[in-house]
Amino acid sequence: MNQTETAKIVIPRLYCPFSTSISPYVELVSTHTFDFLHKYQLLNSTEEERHFARYKMAWMTCRTMPEADFELLCCIDNLYSWLFVLDEQLDHVDPSTAYIREENYLQQLVDGFSYVLKHKVSAIDNKFFHALSDICIRLDAMSRPSWQSQFQISVQATFEAAIWEAKNNKNRERHPTVAQYMHMRLFFSAANIGTDINELATGVWLPMYVLQHPDIVHLTSLARRVVCWANDVFSLRKELEHGDEHNLVMMLKYHHNTTLEEAVLMAASVHDKEISEFVSCRAALPDFGEELNKRIQVYVNGLETMIAGFFHWSITDTPRYNPY
């Protein structure tokens, strides 16, 4: 699909009832992340530096966790930027770099990342491994052991889902079902990592029996989902211009045999209904006792801030999507 065709796509206004703010540290965080990327040579040219700078990743980080302290903001922005640079390399391949989408190569990356997550050092001289080691060491100093275990699981799930996505991108004739896509999207998007970070961003430590309560699990899952569906709608033009059809809109189009315009409206409806479900589920949370209820309220406020942060960054701060 060419740029003329994608320019005709009309993105509906999505529902987001949550307010947004941004950390006053945003410019300093941005500078710190550039220093981090330069330290590990993750940007290979002036063109890549300009490309990265245009997307204003620090603004996303500082909207999704505006109350966090400077050290945590820098660490998380380093992580998100690390994921962004890695994802860009996997998304934009040419014949000379097509090997990076091969399953064996991706599995070697996942194995290397898993080693770093466990040992905090790299057994292989790889700049992405060394950068991840730096991030993990700093995160460990700011988190509790149970959170670190969950973070390792979440990152592992994200990498494994990236292999699944690469397989599906390679086999364009066979599309996953809508249900398969909606499940896997939460992982290869790293939305699961985003909700894990909510604990650090809010500074609220909830017992595992609370975090694993079905209602809290469902609410956290809804937060991940609505971020993904909004991103799929906002990024549709950009992805189609690059030949990437791994998007909720396109899955709905193929499996429901609709027009592109109808599929866009269907995806927007899915997003808006799940935002409304989030609001309803929050209002119906069970009583955990006065002290825990206060902490849960802060945790859920953080989920709302994350949702609004991604939403407003996408339509206000970054030119990555330009949906409206």
mmCIF file of N, CA and C in Angstrom, residues 68-198:
data_model
loop_
_atom_site.group_PDB
_atom_site.id
_atom_site.type_symbol
_atom_site.label_atom_id
_atom_site.label_comp_id
_atom_site.label_asym_id
_atom_site.label_seq_id
_atom_site.Cartn_x
_atom_site.Cartn_y
_atom_site.Cartn_z
ATOM 1 N N ALA A 68 7.933 9.882 38.948
ATOM 2 C CA ALA A 68 9.125 9.102 39.294
ATOM 3 C C ALA A 68 10.340 10.003 39.487
ATOM 4 N N ASP A 69 11.326 9.503 40.238
ATOM 5 C CA ASP A 69 12.530 10.301 40.431
ATOM 6 C C ASP A 69 13.432 10.202 39.206
ATOM 7 N N PHE A 70 14.415 11.074 39.147
ATOM 8 C CA PHE A 70 15.254 11.213 37.953
ATOM 9 C C PHE A 70 16.001 9.921 37.632
ATOM 10 N N GLU A 71 16.557 9.279 38.646
ATOM 11 C CA GLU A 71 17.342 8.059 38.419
ATOM 12 C C GLU A 71 16.491 6.963 37.790
ATOM 13 N N LEU A 72 15.277 6.770 38.308
ATOM 14 C CA LEU A 72 14.396 5.747 37.752
ATOM 15 C C LEU A 72 13.956 6.118 36.343
ATOM 16 N N LEU A 73 13.606 7.376 36.119
ATOM 17 C CA LEU A 73 13.214 7.812 34.777
ATOM 18 C C LEU A 73 14.315 7.531 33.762
ATOM 19 N N CYS A 74 15.543 7.822 34.120
ATOM 20 C CA CYS A 74 16.663 7.584 33.197
ATOM 21 C C CYS A 74 16.807 6.099 32.894
ATOM 22 N N CYS A 75 16.717 5.280 33.938
ATOM 23 C CA CYS A 75 16.868 3.840 33.744
ATOM 24 C C CYS A 75 15.768 3.276 32.848
ATOM 25 N N ILE A 76 14.525 3.675 33.099
ATOM 26 C CA ILE A 76 13.407 3.162 32.300
ATOM 27 C C ILE A 76 13.459 3.711 30.881
ATOM 28 N N ASP A 77 13.848 4.967 30.721
ATOM 29 C CA ASP A 77 13.959 5.505 29.369
ATOM 30 C C ASP A 77 15.092 4.827 28.604
ATOM 31 N N ASN A 78 16.172 4.502 29.294
ATOM 32 C CA ASN A 78 17.232 3.710 28.661
ATOM 33 C C ASN A 78 16.673 2.380 28.174
ATOM 34 N N LEU A 79 15.853 1.723 29.024
ATOM 35 C CA LEU A 79 15.270 0.434 28.657
ATOM 36 C C LEU A 79 14.339 0.560 27.464
ATOM 37 N N TYR A 80 13.401 1.527 27.517
ATOM 38 C CA TYR A 80 12.478 1.702 26.399
ATOM 39 C C TYR A 80 13.226 2.053 25.111
ATOM 40 N N SER A 81 14.254 2.874 25.229
ATOM 41 C CA SER A 81 15.014 3.273 24.048
ATOM 42 C C SER A 81 15.816 2.095 23.494
ATOM 43 N N TRP A 82 16.350 1.287 24.402
ATOM 44 C CA TRP A 82 17.046 0.061 24.000
ATOM 45 C C TRP A 82 16.096 -0.853 23.210
ATOM 46 N N LEU A 83 14.879 -1.039 23.719
ATOM 47 C CA LEU A 83 13.885 -1.850 23.027
ATOM 48 C C LEU A 83 13.514 -1.240 21.681
ATOM 49 N N PHE A 84 13.394 0.097 21.652
ATOM 50 C CA PHE A 84 13.021 0.798 20.425
ATOM 51 C C PHE A 84 14.083 0.588 19.337
ATOM 52 N N VAL A 85 15.348 0.774 19.683
ATOM 53 C CA VAL A 85 16.424 0.630 18.705
ATOM 54 C C VAL A 85 16.482 -0.812 18.203
ATOM 55 N N LEU A 86 16.330 -1.761 19.117
ATOM 56 C CA LEU A 86 16.335 -3.171 18.721
ATOM 57 C C LEU A 86 15.161 -3.478 17.804
ATOM 58 N N ASP A 87 13.983 -2.969 18.138
ATOM 59 C CA ASP A 87 12.786 -3.197 17.332
ATOM 60 C C ASP A 87 12.915 -2.574 15.946
ATOM 61 N N GLU A 88 13.500 -1.378 15.887
ATOM 62 C CA GLU A 88 13.705 -0.732 14.584
ATOM 63 C C GLU A 88 14.594 -1.575 13.685
ATOM 64 N N GLN A 89 15.620 -2.190 14.256
ATOM 65 C CA GLN A 89 16.508 -3.029 13.456
ATOM 66 C C GLN A 89 15.779 -4.262 12.947
ATOM 67 N N LEU A 90 14.891 -4.807 13.772
ATOM 68 C CA LEU A 90 14.147 -5.991 13.356
ATOM 69 C C LEU A 90 13.046 -5.647 12.349
ATOM 70 N N ASP A 91 12.489 -4.451 12.470
ATOM 71 C CA ASP A 91 11.380 -4.056 11.595
ATOM 72 C C ASP A 91 11.841 -3.630 10.210
ATOM 73 N N HIS A 92 12.980 -2.941 10.137
ATOM 74 C CA HIS A 92 13.408 -2.346 8.884
ATOM 75 C C HIS A 92 14.650 -3.063 8.367
ATOM 76 N N VAL A 93 14.388 -4.128 7.634
ATOM 77 C CA VAL A 93 15.477 -4.928 7.089
ATOM 78 C C VAL A 93 15.527 -4.764 5.579
ATOM 79 N N ASP A 94 16.705 -5.017 5.025
ATOM 80 C CA ASP A 94 16.877 -5.062 3.582
ATOM 81 C C ASP A 94 17.538 -6.399 3.255
ATOM 82 N N PRO A 95 17.761 -6.700 1.980
ATOM 83 C CA PRO A 95 18.345 -8.010 1.649
ATOM 84 C C PRO A 95 19.645 -8.319 2.390
ATOM 85 N N SER A 96 20.448 -7.302 2.695
ATOM 86 C CA SER A 96 21.730 -7.546 3.366
ATOM 87 C C SER A 96 21.578 -7.819 4.859
ATOM 88 N N THR A 97 20.425 -7.433 5.438
ATOM 89 C CA THR A 97 20.220 -7.630 6.876
ATOM 90 C C THR A 97 19.032 -8.548 7.171
ATOM 91 N N ALA A 98 18.533 -9.235 6.140
ATOM 92 C CA ALA A 98 17.356 -10.089 6.317
ATOM 93 C C ALA A 98 17.609 -11.208 7.327
ATOM 94 N N TYR A 99 18.879 -11.565 7.530
ATOM 95 C CA TYR A 99 19.213 -12.655 8.451
ATOM 96 C C TYR A 99 18.744 -12.375 9.882
ATOM 97 N N ILE A 100 18.586 -11.101 10.240
ATOM 98 C CA ILE A 100 18.236 -10.807 11.626
ATOM 99 C C ILE A 100 16.788 -11.185 11.940
ATOM 100 N N ARG A 101 16.014 -11.520 10.923
ATOM 101 C CA ARG A 101 14.650 -12.001 11.158
ATOM 102 C C ARG A 101 14.573 -13.525 11.141
ATOM 103 N N GLU A 102 15.696 -14.183 10.889
ATOM 104 C CA GLU A 102 15.703 -15.637 10.876
ATOM 105 C C GLU A 102 15.561 -16.172 12.289
ATOM 106 N N GLU A 103 14.818 -17.270 12.429
ATOM 107 C CA GLU A 103 14.513 -17.794 13.749
ATOM 108 C C GLU A 103 15.770 -18.157 14.534
ATOM 109 N N ASN A 104 16.753 -18.765 13.882
ATOM 110 C CA ASN A 104 17.966 -19.169 14.588
ATOM 111 C C ASN A 104 18.711 -17.967 15.146
ATOM 112 N N TYR A 105 18.770 -16.895 14.349
ATOM 113 C CA TYR A 105 19.454 -15.686 14.809
ATOM 114 C C TYR A 105 18.704 -15.061 15.984
ATOM 115 N N LEU A 106 17.384 -14.987 15.856
ATOM 116 C CA LEU A 106 16.576 -14.411 16.930
ATOM 117 C C LEU A 106 16.687 -15.244 18.206
ATOM 118 N N GLN A 107 16.733 -16.575 18.060
ATOM 119 C CA GLN A 107 16.854 -17.428 19.242
ATOM 120 C C GLN A 107 18.194 -17.204 19.932
ATOM 121 N N GLN A 108 19.247 -16.986 19.157
ATOM 122 C CA GLN A 108 20.551 -16.677 19.758
ATOM 123 C C GLN A 108 20.490 -15.376 20.549
ATOM 124 N N LEU A 109 19.772 -14.387 20.007
ATOM 125 C CA LEU A 109 19.597 -13.137 20.743
ATOM 126 C C LEU A 109 18.845 -13.375 22.053
ATOM 127 N N VAL A 110 17.751 -14.122 21.972
ATOM 128 C CA VAL A 110 16.949 -14.386 23.163
ATOM 129 C C VAL A 110 17.787 -15.110 24.217
ATOM 130 N N ASP A 111 18.573 -16.096 23.792
ATOM 131 C CA ASP A 111 19.422 -16.825 24.732
ATOM 132 C C ASP A 111 20.436 -15.887 25.385
ATOM 133 N N GLY A 112 21.000 -14.978 24.592
ATOM 134 C CA GLY A 112 21.954 -14.017 25.143
ATOM 135 C C GLY A 112 21.310 -13.061 26.123
ATOM 136 N N PHE A 113 20.111 -12.572 25.768
ATOM 137 C CA PHE A 113 19.393 -11.667 26.668
ATOM 138 C C PHE A 113 19.024 -12.381 27.972
ATOM 139 N N SER A 114 18.602 -13.643 27.855
ATOM 140 C CA SER A 114 18.226 -14.411 29.048
ATOM 141 C C SER A 114 19.419 -14.582 29.979
ATOM 142 N N TYR A 115 20.584 -14.822 29.423
ATOM 143 C CA TYR A 115 21.800 -14.964 30.224
ATOM 144 C C TYR A 115 22.095 -13.667 30.968
ATOM 145 N N VAL A 116 21.956 -12.554 30.255
ATOM 146 C CA VAL A 116 22.217 -11.253 30.880
ATOM 147 C C VAL A 116 21.215 -10.988 32.000
ATOM 148 N N LEU A 117 19.944 -11.294 31.774
ATOM 149 C CA LEU A 117 18.928 -11.063 32.796
ATOM 150 C C LEU A 117 19.213 -11.865 34.067
ATOM 151 N N LYS A 118 19.762 -13.036 33.898
ATOM 152 C CA LYS A 118 20.047 -13.895 35.047
ATOM 153 C C LYS A 118 21.351 -13.522 35.744
ATOM 154 N N HIS A 119 22.396 -13.234 34.949
ATOM 155 C CA HIS A 119 23.736 -13.064 35.519
ATOM 156 C C HIS A 119 24.204 -11.608 35.571
ATOM 157 N N LYS A 120 23.496 -10.713 34.882
ATOM 158 C CA LYS A 120 23.821 -9.276 34.854
ATOM 159 C C LYS A 120 25.139 -8.982 34.133
ATOM 160 N N VAL A 121 25.674 -9.965 33.433
ATOM 161 C CA VAL A 121 26.854 -9.780 32.578
ATOM 162 C C VAL A 121 26.618 -10.560 31.299
ATOM 163 N N SER A 122 27.379 -10.221 30.265
ATOM 164 C CA SER A 122 27.244 -10.917 28.986
ATOM 165 C C SER A 122 28.425 -11.843 28.763
ATOM 166 N N ALA A 123 28.126 -13.069 28.328
ATOM 167 C CA ALA A 123 29.182 -14.021 27.989
ATOM 168 C C ALA A 123 29.707 -13.781 26.583
ATOM 169 N N ILE A 124 29.033 -12.900 25.833
ATOM 170 C CA ILE A 124 29.398 -12.603 24.443
ATOM 171 C C ILE A 124 29.601 -11.106 24.302
ATOM 172 N N ASP A 125 30.581 -10.721 23.492
ATOM 173 C CA ASP A 125 30.843 -9.301 23.268
ATOM 174 C C ASP A 125 29.834 -8.753 22.265
ATOM 175 N N ASN A 126 28.714 -8.297 22.787
ATOM 176 C CA ASN A 126 27.618 -7.792 21.965
ATOM 177 C C ASN A 126 27.116 -6.508 22.613
ATOM 178 N N LYS A 127 27.027 -5.438 21.846
ATOM 179 C CA LYS A 127 26.679 -4.136 22.422
ATOM 180 C C LYS A 127 25.281 -4.122 23.037
ATOM 181 N N PHE A 128 24.345 -4.853 22.446
ATOM 182 C CA PHE A 128 22.993 -4.903 23.021
ATOM 183 C C PHE A 128 22.991 -5.651 24.353
ATOM 184 N N PHE A 129 23.803 -6.705 24.442
ATOM 185 C CA PHE A 129 23.902 -7.448 25.696
ATOM 186 C C PHE A 129 24.533 -6.580 26.785
ATOM 187 N N HIS A 130 25.603 -5.871 26.443
ATOM 188 C CA HIS A 130 26.275 -5.024 27.431
ATOM 189 C C HIS A 130 25.344 -3.909 27.932
ATOM 190 N N ALA A 131 24.576 -3.322 27.011
ATOM 191 C CA ALA A 131 23.650 -2.255 27.398
ATOM 192 C C ALA A 131 22.557 -2.787 28.316
ATOM 193 N N LEU A 132 22.038 -3.980 28.012
ATOM 194 C CA LEU A 132 21.006 -4.578 28.855
ATOM 195 C C LEU A 132 21.563 -4.886 30.245
ATOM 196 N N SER A 133 22.797 -5.346 30.310
ATOM 197 C CA SER A 133 23.431 -5.613 31.600
ATOM 198 C C SER A 133 23.477 -4.352 32.459
ATOM 199 N N ASP A 134 23.836 -3.234 31.863
ATOM 200 C CA ASP A 134 23.877 -1.946 32.556
ATOM 201 C C ASP A 134 22.504 -1.616 33.144
ATOM 202 N N ILE A 135 21.459 -1.772 32.324
ATOM 203 C CA ILE A 135 20.095 -1.460 32.764
ATOM 204 C C ILE A 135 19.672 -2.373 33.911
ATOM 205 N N CYS A 136 19.955 -3.670 33.781
ATOM 206 C CA CYS A 136 19.522 -4.632 34.793
ATOM 207 C C CYS A 136 20.190 -4.385 36.143
ATOM 208 N N ILE A 137 21.461 -4.044 36.135
ATOM 209 C CA ILE A 137 22.166 -3.765 37.384
ATOM 210 C C ILE A 137 21.516 -2.590 38.100
ATOM 211 N N ARG A 138 21.174 -1.545 37.352
ATOM 212 C CA ARG A 138 20.538 -0.376 37.967
ATOM 213 C C ARG A 138 19.123 -0.687 38.446
ATOM 214 N N LEU A 139 18.376 -1.478 37.663
ATOM 215 C CA LEU A 139 17.021 -1.839 38.074
ATOM 216 C C LEU A 139 17.033 -2.672 39.352
ATOM 217 N N ASP A 140 17.993 -3.563 39.469
ATOM 218 C CA ASP A 140 18.074 -4.399 40.668
ATOM 219 C C ASP A 140 18.254 -3.550 41.926
ATOM 220 N N ALA A 141 18.983 -2.459 41.795
ATOM 221 C CA ALA A 141 19.230 -1.592 42.951
ATOM 222 C C ALA A 141 17.984 -0.817 43.367
ATOM 223 N N MET A 142 16.969 -0.777 42.486
ATOM 224 C CA MET A 142 15.763 0.003 42.755
ATOM 225 C C MET A 142 14.527 -0.855 42.954
ATOM 226 N N SER A 143 14.691 -2.173 43.073
ATOM 227 C CA SER A 143 13.522 -3.054 43.103
ATOM 228 C C SER A 143 13.724 -4.192 44.098
ATOM 229 N N ARG A 144 12.632 -4.875 44.395
ATOM 230 C CA ARG A 144 12.683 -6.004 45.319
ATOM 231 C C ARG A 144 12.875 -7.297 44.520
ATOM 232 N N PRO A 145 13.377 -8.363 45.149
ATOM 233 C CA PRO A 145 13.649 -9.612 44.428
ATOM 234 C C PRO A 145 12.448 -10.183 43.680
ATOM 235 N N SER A 146 11.249 -10.114 44.273
ATOM 236 C CA SER A 146 10.071 -10.669 43.590
ATOM 237 C C SER A 146 9.777 -9.897 42.306
ATOM 238 N N TRP A 147 9.993 -8.568 42.336
ATOM 239 C CA TRP A 147 9.789 -7.782 41.123
ATOM 240 C C TRP A 147 10.817 -8.168 40.063
ATOM 241 N N GLN A 148 12.051 -8.365 40.481
ATOM 242 C CA GLN A 148 13.108 -8.745 39.541
ATOM 243 C C GLN A 148 12.798 -10.068 38.853
ATOM 244 N N SER A 149 12.243 -11.015 39.616
ATOM 245 C CA SER A 149 11.862 -12.303 39.028
ATOM 246 C C SER A 149 10.768 -12.123 37.984
ATOM 247 N N GLN A 150 9.759 -11.303 38.314
ATOM 248 C CA GLN A 150 8.678 -11.050 37.373
ATOM 249 C C GLN A 150 9.191 -10.327 36.137
ATOM 250 N N PHE A 151 10.111 -9.390 36.322
ATOM 251 C CA PHE A 151 10.680 -8.655 35.197
ATOM 252 C C PHE A 151 11.417 -9.594 34.249
ATOM 253 N N GLN A 152 12.173 -10.544 34.794
ATOM 254 C CA GLN A 152 12.873 -11.503 33.947
ATOM 255 C C GLN A 152 11.896 -12.322 33.121
ATOM 256 N N ILE A 153 10.799 -12.736 33.761
ATOM 257 C CA ILE A 153 9.784 -13.506 33.040
ATOM 258 C C ILE A 153 9.159 -12.660 31.930
ATOM 259 N N SER A 154 8.858 -11.409 32.239
ATOM 260 C CA SER A 154 8.213 -10.527 31.258
ATOM 261 C C SER A 154 9.115 -10.254 30.063
ATOM 262 N N VAL A 155 10.398 -9.994 30.320
ATOM 263 C CA VAL A 155 11.326 -9.738 29.217
ATOM 264 C C VAL A 155 11.492 -10.993 28.373
ATOM 265 N N GLN A 156 11.588 -12.161 29.030
ATOM 266 C CA GLN A 156 11.692 -13.419 28.298
ATOM 267 C C GLN A 156 10.456 -13.608 27.404
ATOM 268 N N ALA A 157 9.272 -13.332 27.954
ATOM 269 C CA ALA A 157 8.036 -13.470 27.169
ATOM 270 C C ALA A 157 8.036 -12.525 25.974
ATOM 271 N N THR A 158 8.530 -11.307 26.173
ATOM 272 C CA THR A 158 8.583 -10.341 25.075
ATOM 273 C C THR A 158 9.501 -10.817 23.960
ATOM 274 N N PHE A 159 10.661 -11.338 24.318
ATOM 275 C CA PHE A 159 11.599 -11.817 23.303
ATOM 276 C C PHE A 159 11.042 -13.033 22.559
ATOM 277 N N GLU A 160 10.424 -13.952 23.294
ATOM 278 C CA GLU A 160 9.850 -15.135 22.640
ATOM 279 C C GLU A 160 8.701 -14.738 21.718
ATOM 280 N N ALA A 161 7.913 -13.754 22.144
ATOM 281 C CA ALA A 161 6.821 -13.278 21.285
ATOM 282 C C ALA A 161 7.363 -12.587 20.047
ATOM 283 N N ALA A 162 8.546 -11.962 20.168
ATOM 284 C CA ALA A 162 9.165 -11.324 18.994
ATOM 285 C C ALA A 162 9.523 -12.370 17.937
ATOM 286 N N ILE A 163 9.933 -13.548 18.383
ATOM 287 C CA ILE A 163 10.210 -14.640 17.437
ATOM 288 C C ILE A 163 8.919 -15.067 16.753
ATOM 289 N N TRP A 164 7.856 -15.184 17.534
ATOM 290 C CA TRP A 164 6.539 -15.524 16.963
ATOM 291 C C TRP A 164 6.132 -14.493 15.921
ATOM 292 N N GLU A 165 6.311 -13.208 16.242
ATOM 293 C CA GLU A 165 5.948 -12.149 15.303
ATOM 294 C C GLU A 165 6.780 -12.240 14.038
ATOM 295 N N ALA A 166 8.087 -12.488 14.191
ATOM 296 C CA ALA A 166 8.960 -12.579 13.027
ATOM 297 C C ALA A 166 8.545 -13.724 12.108
ATOM 298 N N LYS A 167 8.147 -14.851 12.693
ATOM 299 C CA LYS A 167 7.669 -15.979 11.889
ATOM 300 C C LYS A 167 6.435 -15.577 11.091
ATOM 301 N N ASN A 168 5.520 -14.877 11.739
ATOM 302 C CA ASN A 168 4.289 -14.475 11.067
ATOM 303 C C ASN A 168 4.547 -13.424 10.002
ATOM 304 N N ASN A 169 5.485 -12.511 10.253
ATOM 305 C CA ASN A 169 5.828 -11.517 9.236
ATOM 306 C C ASN A 169 6.466 -12.169 8.026
ATOM 307 N N LYS A 170 7.188 -13.254 8.260
ATOM 308 C CA LYS A 170 7.860 -13.953 7.160
ATOM 309 C C LYS A 170 6.848 -14.711 6.297
ATOM 310 N N ASN A 171 5.801 -15.254 6.940
ATOM 311 C CA ASN A 171 4.780 -16.016 6.219
ATOM 312 C C ASN A 171 3.554 -15.131 6.023
ATOM 313 N N ARG A 172 3.598 -14.278 5.014
ATOM 314 C CA ARG A 172 2.535 -13.287 4.806
ATOM 315 C C ARG A 172 1.222 -13.906 4.334
ATOM 316 N N GLU A 173 1.279 -15.142 3.835
ATOM 317 C CA GLU A 173 0.067 -15.762 3.304
ATOM 318 C C GLU A 173 -0.804 -16.357 4.405
ATOM 319 N N ARG A 174 -0.231 -16.492 5.594
ATOM 320 C CA ARG A 174 -0.974 -17.123 6.684
ATOM 321 C C ARG A 174 -1.053 -16.156 7.855
ATOM 322 N N HIS A 175 -2.247 -15.725 8.163
ATOM 323 C CA HIS A 175 -2.444 -14.753 9.229
ATOM 324 C C HIS A 175 -2.899 -15.456 10.504
ATOM 325 N N PRO A 176 -2.378 -15.012 11.658
ATOM 326 C CA PRO A 176 -2.904 -15.564 12.922
ATOM 327 C C PRO A 176 -4.359 -15.171 13.085
ATOM 328 N N THR A 177 -5.090 -15.919 13.903
ATOM 329 C CA THR A 177 -6.463 -15.532 14.183
ATOM 330 C C THR A 177 -6.450 -14.224 14.972
ATOM 331 N N VAL A 178 -7.601 -13.582 15.031
ATOM 332 C CA VAL A 178 -7.700 -12.333 15.792
ATOM 333 C C VAL A 178 -7.376 -12.604 17.260
ATOM 334 N N ALA A 179 -7.888 -13.720 17.800
ATOM 335 C CA ALA A 179 -7.637 -14.047 19.206
ATOM 336 C C ALA A 179 -6.151 -14.302 19.454
ATOM 337 N N GLN A 180 -5.495 -15.027 18.540
ATOM 338 C CA GLN A 180 -4.058 -15.275 18.683
ATOM 339 C C GLN A 180 -3.284 -13.962 18.666
ATOM 340 N N TYR A 181 -3.614 -13.129 17.716
ATOM 341 C CA TYR A 181 -2.918 -11.850 17.603
ATOM 342 C C TYR A 181 -3.116 -11.005 18.862
ATOM 343 N N MET A 182 -4.355 -10.916 19.344
ATOM 344 C CA MET A 182 -4.639 -10.059 20.491
ATOM 345 C C MET A 182 -3.925 -10.559 21.750
ATOM 346 N N HIS A 183 -3.756 -11.860 21.863
ATOM 347 C CA HIS A 183 -3.020 -12.403 22.999
ATOM 348 C C HIS A 183 -1.527 -12.085 22.883
ATOM 349 N N MET A 184 -0.951 -12.358 21.728
ATOM 350 C CA MET A 184 0.493 -12.208 21.560
ATOM 351 C C MET A 184 0.916 -10.745 21.505
ATOM 352 N N ARG A 185 0.027 -9.880 21.072
ATOM 353 C CA ARG A 185 0.365 -8.455 20.946
ATOM 354 C C ARG A 185 0.798 -7.860 22.284
ATOM 355 N N LEU A 186 0.228 -8.342 23.363
ATOM 356 C CA LEU A 186 0.553 -7.808 24.678
ATOM 357 C C LEU A 186 2.006 -8.064 25.049
ATOM 358 N N PHE A 187 2.608 -9.073 24.409
ATOM 359 C CA PHE A 187 3.974 -9.454 24.745
ATOM 360 C C PHE A 187 4.988 -8.887 23.755
ATOM 361 N N PHE A 188 4.755 -9.046 22.434
ATOM 362 C CA PHE A 188 5.781 -8.523 21.528
ATOM 363 C C PHE A 188 5.767 -6.995 21.469
ATOM 364 N N SER A 189 4.734 -6.370 22.027
ATOM 365 C CA SER A 189 4.718 -4.912 22.163
ATOM 366 C C SER A 189 5.462 -4.446 23.410
ATOM 367 N N ALA A 190 5.758 -5.393 24.324
ATOM 368 C CA ALA A 190 6.368 -5.099 25.635
ATOM 369 C C ALA A 190 5.397 -4.373 26.568
ATOM 370 N N ALA A 191 4.089 -4.452 26.294
ATOM 371 C CA ALA A 191 3.112 -3.842 27.202
ATOM 372 C C ALA A 191 3.154 -4.508 28.571
ATOM 373 N N ASN A 192 3.505 -5.792 28.605
ATOM 374 C CA ASN A 192 3.637 -6.486 29.894
ATOM 375 C C ASN A 192 4.771 -5.887 30.731
ATOM 376 N N ILE A 193 5.838 -5.462 30.079
ATOM 377 C CA ILE A 193 6.938 -4.805 30.795
ATOM 378 C C ILE A 193 6.471 -3.452 31.326
ATOM 379 N N GLY A 194 5.670 -2.751 30.542
ATOM 380 C CA GLY A 194 5.161 -1.447 30.962
ATOM 381 C C GLY A 194 4.349 -1.526 32.237
ATOM 382 N N THR A 195 3.505 -2.560 32.371
ATOM 383 C CA THR A 195 2.709 -2.672 33.588
ATOM 384 C C THR A 195 3.552 -3.159 34.764
ATOM 385 N N ASP A 196 4.588 -3.951 34.501
ATOM 386 C CA ASP A 196 5.516 -4.303 35.581
ATOM 387 C C ASP A 196 6.176 -3.049 36.151
ATOM 388 N N ILE A 197 6.571 -2.153 35.259
ATOM 389 C CA ILE A 197 7.266 -0.937 35.671
ATOM 390 C C ILE A 197 6.362 -0.039 36.506
ATOM 391 N N ASN A 198 5.046 -0.218 36.379
ATOM 392 C CA ASN A 198 4.115 0.589 37.163
ATOM 393 C C ASN A 198 4.398 0.494 38.656
#
